[in-house]
Amino acid sequence: MDAADNCEGLLRKALAIQDVPDDFDPNKVPQTGEEYLHYVMYEARQCKEWVTASIDKGKLRQKQPLFIEEPTGFISAPSEMLPSLQWQQKTVSDFSAFRLHIQKLKLDNPMESAPAFNGESDQWLKKCSTAPKLTDVLCLNQRNLCKILNFHLEWLENINNGETIAYEMGAWLYAILACLDTPLMPDTRANMREMARKCSQIRAALPTNATVTEYKPLNLFICIIARYFKNFDLVDDVYEI
């Protein structure tokens, strides 16, 4: 079946018009409505069923005077704090395994959701000053998890130059990221990206002789947000070992 048969066989004709006659002259100006419709049918049969455009990208590049790359605000790791590819891969693997463990716990032991979130940032800052129990996080619904994640972003903004994430804050943040459902809501993804940027800025403000204990948590959250949650423009450059 050719294109013409397909058009005329599957589509119902709007007008009862005979097929284009054998002696049809496309160069002749239509004198009647029927001749005009014959001309339309003739023109339609000259069109290819599929049409693609051949674009010379080289010419387009010559006419592009300026390429603008939007800055992400992300600061690459100093060489002495740069994580290896192997470390990043293991970090993502461990985090993925922990998320699967969380999901299994939720299925095997469903917990009643905590009451609606009413706490202020200061109240939760006090609560998050101690490392969480797993049950503390499992009872939080997605809306509450996103709010507490946003609080963590606020608290990161208050970290002074030369300081890093406290262990207790890191434990809460890791647990919250592990409990968030995917796909992420747009505002949650935006907060996550801002968190990775802020971690990179905190890391850049550390002294050159900072210990692994100081910069490793920052590498950890940058890696999880960039690689696991697929914000690849925020991935740290890597070195091979």
mmCIF file of C-alpha atoms in Angstrom:
data_model
loop_
_atom_site.group_PDB
_atom_site.id
_atom_site.type_symbol
_atom_site.label_atom_id
_atom_site.label_comp_id
_atom_site.label_asym_id
_atom_site.label_seq_id
_atom_site.Cartn_x
_atom_site.Cartn_y
_atom_site.Cartn_z
ATOM 1 C CA MET A 1 0.000 0.000 0.000
ATOM 2 C CA ASP A 2 1.516 3.371 -1.040
ATOM 3 C CA ALA A 3 1.075 6.734 0.693
ATOM 4 C CA ALA A 4 -1.856 7.726 -1.511
ATOM 5 C CA ASP A 5 -3.713 4.488 -0.815
ATOM 6 C CA ASN A 6 -3.044 4.926 2.879
ATOM 7 C CA CYS A 7 -4.463 8.454 2.928
ATOM 8 C CA GLU A 8 -7.515 7.662 0.856
ATOM 9 C CA GLY A 9 -8.194 4.265 2.390
ATOM 10 C CA LEU A 10 -7.869 5.024 6.108
ATOM 11 C CA LEU A 11 -9.198 8.573 6.138
ATOM 12 C CA ARG A 12 -12.833 9.272 5.338
ATOM 13 C CA LYS A 13 -13.325 11.663 2.420
ATOM 14 C CA ALA A 14 -14.923 14.947 3.357
ATOM 15 C CA LEU A 15 -16.331 15.442 -0.165
ATOM 16 C CA ALA A 16 -17.524 12.919 -2.715
ATOM 17 C CA ILE A 17 -14.963 13.723 -5.363
ATOM 18 C CA GLN A 18 -13.657 11.446 -8.117
ATOM 19 C CA ASP A 19 -9.990 10.510 -8.257
ATOM 20 C CA VAL A 20 -7.559 12.659 -10.249
ATOM 21 C CA PRO A 21 -8.239 11.908 -13.933
ATOM 22 C CA ASP A 22 -5.490 10.431 -16.135
ATOM 23 C CA ASP A 23 -5.426 13.526 -18.364
ATOM 24 C CA PHE A 24 -5.038 15.914 -15.407
ATOM 25 C CA ASP A 25 -2.794 18.886 -16.279
ATOM 26 C CA PRO A 26 -1.172 20.383 -13.133
ATOM 27 C CA ASN A 27 -0.071 23.436 -15.119
ATOM 28 C CA LYS A 28 -3.617 24.407 -15.946
ATOM 29 C CA VAL A 29 -5.305 26.950 -13.680
ATOM 30 C CA PRO A 30 -8.359 25.285 -12.021
ATOM 31 C CA GLN A 31 -11.625 26.560 -13.477
ATOM 32 C CA THR A 32 -14.047 24.789 -11.127
ATOM 33 C CA GLY A 33 -14.157 23.655 -7.550
ATOM 34 C CA GLU A 34 -13.731 20.042 -8.644
ATOM 35 C CA GLU A 35 -10.602 20.903 -10.652
ATOM 36 C CA TYR A 36 -9.192 22.755 -7.641
ATOM 37 C CA LEU A 37 -9.726 19.696 -5.428
ATOM 38 C CA HIS A 38 -8.059 17.520 -8.075
ATOM 39 C CA TYR A 39 -5.095 19.891 -7.916
ATOM 40 C CA VAL A 40 -4.981 19.616 -4.093
ATOM 41 C CA MET A 41 -5.018 15.813 -4.361
ATOM 42 C CA TYR A 42 -2.253 15.928 -6.956
ATOM 43 C CA GLU A 43 -0.104 18.224 -4.792
ATOM 44 C CA ALA A 44 -0.610 15.971 -1.759
ATOM 45 C CA ARG A 45 0.695 12.985 -3.719
ATOM 46 C CA GLN A 46 3.880 14.865 -4.587
ATOM 47 C CA CYS A 47 4.749 15.291 -0.908
ATOM 48 C CA LYS A 48 7.003 12.756 0.748
ATOM 49 C CA GLU A 49 5.508 10.859 3.656
ATOM 50 C CA TRP A 50 8.538 11.673 5.804
ATOM 51 C CA VAL A 51 10.674 14.806 5.495
ATOM 52 C CA THR A 52 13.925 15.550 7.317
ATOM 53 C CA ALA A 53 16.011 18.692 7.264
ATOM 54 C CA SER A 54 19.721 18.570 6.477
ATOM 55 C CA ILE A 55 21.384 21.184 8.711
ATOM 56 C CA ASP A 56 24.963 22.334 8.323
ATOM 57 C CA LYS A 57 25.880 22.775 11.982
ATOM 58 C CA GLY A 58 29.216 24.292 10.991
ATOM 59 C CA LYS A 59 27.481 27.329 9.489
ATOM 60 C CA LEU A 60 25.363 27.729 12.611
ATOM 61 C CA ARG A 61 28.443 27.714 14.825
ATOM 62 C CA GLN A 62 30.033 30.429 12.688
ATOM 63 C CA LYS A 63 27.016 32.653 13.282
ATOM 64 C CA GLN A 64 27.020 32.044 17.060
ATOM 65 C CA PRO A 65 29.096 34.958 18.369
ATOM 66 C CA LEU A 66 28.984 34.080 22.065
ATOM 67 C CA PHE A 67 28.442 30.992 24.156
ATOM 68 C CA ILE A 68 27.149 31.627 27.654
ATOM 69 C CA GLU A 69 27.483 29.007 30.357
ATOM 70 C CA GLU A 70 25.297 29.603 33.383
ATOM 71 C CA PRO A 71 27.419 29.380 36.547
ATOM 72 C CA THR A 72 26.275 26.725 39.030
ATOM 73 C CA GLY A 73 27.941 28.283 42.069
ATOM 74 C CA PHE A 74 29.705 24.972 42.664
ATOM 75 C CA ILE A 75 33.353 25.114 43.738
ATOM 76 C CA SER A 76 35.530 22.198 42.693
ATOM 77 C CA ALA A 77 37.378 20.359 45.427
ATOM 78 C CA PRO A 78 40.942 21.424 46.205
ATOM 79 C CA SER A 79 43.404 18.769 45.063
ATOM 80 C CA GLU A 80 44.173 17.694 48.630
ATOM 81 C CA MET A 81 40.447 17.068 49.298
ATOM 82 C CA LEU A 82 39.501 15.593 45.926
ATOM 83 C CA PRO A 83 37.737 12.216 46.258
ATOM 84 C CA SER A 84 38.725 9.351 43.999
ATOM 85 C CA LEU A 85 36.304 7.818 41.524
ATOM 86 C CA GLN A 86 36.436 4.534 43.435
ATOM 87 C CA TRP A 87 35.462 6.299 46.660
ATOM 88 C CA GLN A 88 32.559 8.057 44.967
ATOM 89 C CA GLN A 89 31.306 4.828 43.412
ATOM 90 C CA LYS A 90 31.419 3.044 46.763
ATOM 91 C CA THR A 91 29.661 5.970 48.447
ATOM 92 C CA VAL A 92 26.793 5.774 45.943
ATOM 93 C CA SER A 93 26.644 1.979 46.263
ATOM 94 C CA ASP A 94 26.477 2.133 50.073
ATOM 95 C CA PHE A 95 23.828 4.856 49.977
ATOM 96 C CA SER A 96 21.735 2.901 47.480
ATOM 97 C CA ALA A 97 21.932 -0.205 49.683
ATOM 98 C CA PHE A 98 20.841 1.847 52.708
ATOM 99 C CA ARG A 99 17.849 3.224 50.786
ATOM 100 C CA LEU A 100 16.815 -0.313 49.863
ATOM 101 C CA HIS A 101 17.102 -1.272 53.534
ATOM 102 C CA ILE A 102 14.872 1.681 54.474
ATOM 103 C CA GLN A 103 12.269 0.691 51.872
ATOM 104 C CA LYS A 104 12.223 -2.888 53.158
ATOM 105 C CA LEU A 105 11.724 -1.666 56.716
ATOM 106 C CA LYS A 106 8.805 0.491 55.625
ATOM 107 C CA LEU A 107 7.164 -2.464 53.888
ATOM 108 C CA ASP A 108 7.805 -5.001 56.641
ATOM 109 C CA ASN A 109 7.066 -2.709 59.578
ATOM 110 C CA PRO A 110 4.755 0.130 58.513
ATOM 111 C CA MET A 111 4.817 2.921 61.060
ATOM 112 C CA GLU A 112 2.180 5.464 61.881
ATOM 113 C CA SER A 113 3.128 8.855 60.489
ATOM 114 C CA ALA A 114 4.127 11.535 62.945
ATOM 115 C CA PRO A 115 1.643 14.367 63.554
ATOM 116 C CA ALA A 116 1.570 17.265 61.125
ATOM 117 C CA PHE A 117 4.809 19.222 61.135
ATOM 118 C CA ASN A 118 4.531 22.275 63.350
ATOM 119 C CA GLY A 119 8.074 22.727 64.651
ATOM 120 C CA GLU A 120 10.084 25.845 63.943
ATOM 121 C CA SER A 121 13.649 25.808 62.702
ATOM 122 C CA ASP A 122 15.066 26.519 66.178
ATOM 123 C CA GLN A 123 13.107 23.647 67.710
ATOM 124 C CA TRP A 124 14.363 21.201 65.117
ATOM 125 C CA LEU A 125 17.907 22.526 65.389
ATOM 126 C CA LYS A 126 17.822 21.518 69.046
ATOM 127 C CA LYS A 127 16.392 18.091 68.188
ATOM 128 C CA CYS A 128 18.962 17.542 65.454
ATOM 129 C CA SER A 129 21.802 18.322 67.859
ATOM 130 C CA THR A 130 21.729 14.624 68.758
ATOM 131 C CA ALA A 131 22.105 11.821 66.219
ATOM 132 C CA PRO A 132 18.734 10.396 65.136
ATOM 133 C CA LYS A 133 17.353 6.963 65.756
ATOM 134 C CA LEU A 134 16.064 5.312 62.620
ATOM 135 C CA THR A 135 12.519 5.414 63.986
ATOM 136 C CA ASP A 136 12.808 9.199 64.330
ATOM 137 C CA VAL A 137 13.073 9.483 60.563
ATOM 138 C CA LEU A 138 10.884 6.581 59.432
ATOM 139 C CA CYS A 139 7.804 8.118 61.045
ATOM 140 C CA LEU A 140 8.178 11.344 59.056
ATOM 141 C CA ASN A 141 6.109 11.705 55.902
ATOM 142 C CA GLN A 142 7.559 13.148 52.699
ATOM 143 C CA ARG A 143 6.260 16.645 53.364
ATOM 144 C CA ASN A 144 7.941 16.764 56.764
ATOM 145 C CA LEU A 145 11.173 15.302 55.409
ATOM 146 C CA CYS A 146 11.310 18.041 52.780
ATOM 147 C CA LYS A 147 10.749 20.735 55.409
ATOM 148 C CA ILE A 148 13.530 19.399 57.630
ATOM 149 C CA LEU A 149 15.795 19.162 54.599
ATOM 150 C CA ASN A 150 15.109 22.839 53.995
ATOM 151 C CA PHE A 151 16.011 23.590 57.622
ATOM 152 C CA HIS A 152 19.344 21.833 57.109
ATOM 153 C CA LEU A 153 19.998 24.115 54.152
ATOM 154 C CA GLU A 154 19.359 27.127 56.401
ATOM 155 C CA TRP A 155 21.726 25.751 59.038
ATOM 156 C CA LEU A 156 24.471 25.171 56.467
ATOM 157 C CA GLU A 157 24.280 28.864 55.613
ATOM 158 C CA ASN A 158 25.254 29.660 59.215
ATOM 159 C CA ILE A 159 28.437 27.559 59.279
ATOM 160 C CA ASN A 160 31.438 29.828 59.715
ATOM 161 C CA ASN A 161 34.470 29.758 57.442
ATOM 162 C CA GLY A 162 36.882 27.057 58.526
ATOM 163 C CA GLU A 163 34.140 24.979 60.168
ATOM 164 C CA THR A 164 32.330 21.916 58.824
ATOM 165 C CA ILE A 165 29.148 19.899 59.280
ATOM 166 C CA ALA A 166 28.708 18.485 62.760
ATOM 167 C CA TYR A 167 28.444 14.698 63.000
ATOM 168 C CA GLU A 168 24.886 14.866 64.358
ATOM 169 C CA MET A 169 23.691 17.140 61.540
ATOM 170 C CA GLY A 170 25.344 14.851 59.018
ATOM 171 C CA ALA A 171 23.605 11.796 60.481
ATOM 172 C CA TRP A 172 20.208 13.489 60.185
ATOM 173 C CA LEU A 173 20.907 14.695 56.671
ATOM 174 C CA TYR A 174 22.048 11.251 55.488
ATOM 175 C CA ALA A 175 18.931 9.623 56.947
ATOM 176 C CA ILE A 176 16.622 12.229 55.407
ATOM 177 C CA LEU A 177 18.159 11.828 51.954
ATOM 178 C CA ALA A 178 17.785 8.066 52.279
ATOM 179 C CA CYS A 179 14.076 8.347 53.085
ATOM 180 C CA LEU A 180 13.085 10.787 50.322
ATOM 181 C CA ASP A 181 10.965 9.263 47.576
ATOM 182 C CA THR A 182 11.912 9.690 43.946
ATOM 183 C CA PRO A 183 11.185 11.339 41.601
ATOM 184 C CA LEU A 184 11.830 14.423 43.669
ATOM 185 C CA MET A 185 9.536 17.417 43.730
ATOM 186 C CA PRO A 186 11.068 20.397 41.867
ATOM 187 C CA ASP A 187 11.552 22.501 45.010
ATOM 188 C CA THR A 188 13.160 19.564 46.829
ATOM 189 C CA ARG A 189 15.574 18.997 43.951
ATOM 190 C CA ALA A 190 16.382 22.715 43.915
ATOM 191 C CA ASN A 191 17.105 22.654 47.666
ATOM 192 C CA MET A 192 19.305 19.593 47.198
ATOM 193 C CA ARG A 193 21.316 21.305 44.471
ATOM 194 C CA GLU A 194 21.744 24.379 46.645
ATOM 195 C CA MET A 195 22.888 22.103 49.470
ATOM 196 C CA ALA A 196 25.596 20.562 47.255
ATOM 197 C CA ARG A 197 26.744 24.043 46.244
ATOM 198 C CA LYS A 198 26.852 25.156 49.866
ATOM 199 C CA CYS A 199 28.831 22.052 50.868
ATOM 200 C CA SER A 200 31.351 22.851 48.143
ATOM 201 C CA GLN A 201 31.666 26.417 49.463
ATOM 202 C CA ILE A 202 32.139 25.225 53.058
ATOM 203 C CA ARG A 203 34.814 22.805 51.832
ATOM 204 C CA ALA A 204 36.595 25.557 49.902
ATOM 205 C CA ALA A 205 36.725 27.681 53.070
ATOM 206 C CA LEU A 206 38.481 24.941 55.078
ATOM 207 C CA PRO A 207 42.182 25.394 55.749
ATOM 208 C CA THR A 208 44.571 23.560 53.440
ATOM 209 C CA ASN A 209 45.610 21.332 56.337
ATOM 210 C CA ALA A 210 42.027 20.277 57.100
ATOM 211 C CA THR A 211 41.656 16.701 58.269
ATOM 212 C CA VAL A 212 39.727 13.966 56.477
ATOM 213 C CA THR A 213 37.157 14.112 59.275
ATOM 214 C CA GLU A 214 36.463 17.734 58.353
ATOM 215 C CA TYR A 215 36.087 17.498 54.592
ATOM 216 C CA LYS A 216 34.884 13.898 54.096
ATOM 217 C CA PRO A 217 31.249 14.635 55.172
ATOM 218 C CA LEU A 218 31.124 17.458 52.621
ATOM 219 C CA ASN A 219 32.441 15.156 49.890
ATOM 220 C CA LEU A 220 29.875 12.573 50.947
ATOM 221 C CA PHE A 221 26.820 14.795 50.497
ATOM 222 C CA ILE A 222 28.121 16.362 47.299
ATOM 223 C CA CYS A 223 28.664 12.864 45.899
ATOM 224 C CA ILE A 224 25.206 11.584 46.887
ATOM 225 C CA ILE A 225 23.365 14.637 45.578
ATOM 226 C CA ALA A 226 25.365 14.804 42.355
ATOM 227 C CA ARG A 227 25.727 11.138 41.470
ATOM 228 C CA TYR A 228 22.827 9.281 43.099
ATOM 229 C CA PHE A 229 20.216 11.984 42.481
ATOM 230 C CA LYS A 230 21.657 12.676 39.008
ATOM 231 C CA ASN A 231 22.798 16.283 39.286
ATOM 232 C CA PHE A 232 25.844 15.495 37.206
ATOM 233 C CA ASP A 233 26.888 19.108 36.668
ATOM 234 C CA LEU A 234 27.756 19.137 40.390
ATOM 235 C CA VAL A 235 29.991 16.065 40.288
ATOM 236 C CA ASP A 236 33.498 16.464 41.692
ATOM 237 C CA ASP A 237 36.342 15.929 39.260
ATOM 238 C CA VAL A 238 38.042 12.653 40.055
ATOM 239 C CA TYR A 239 41.455 11.119 40.066
ATOM 240 C CA GLU A 240 42.273 7.458 39.545
ATOM 241 C CA ILE A 241 44.131 5.422 42.145
#
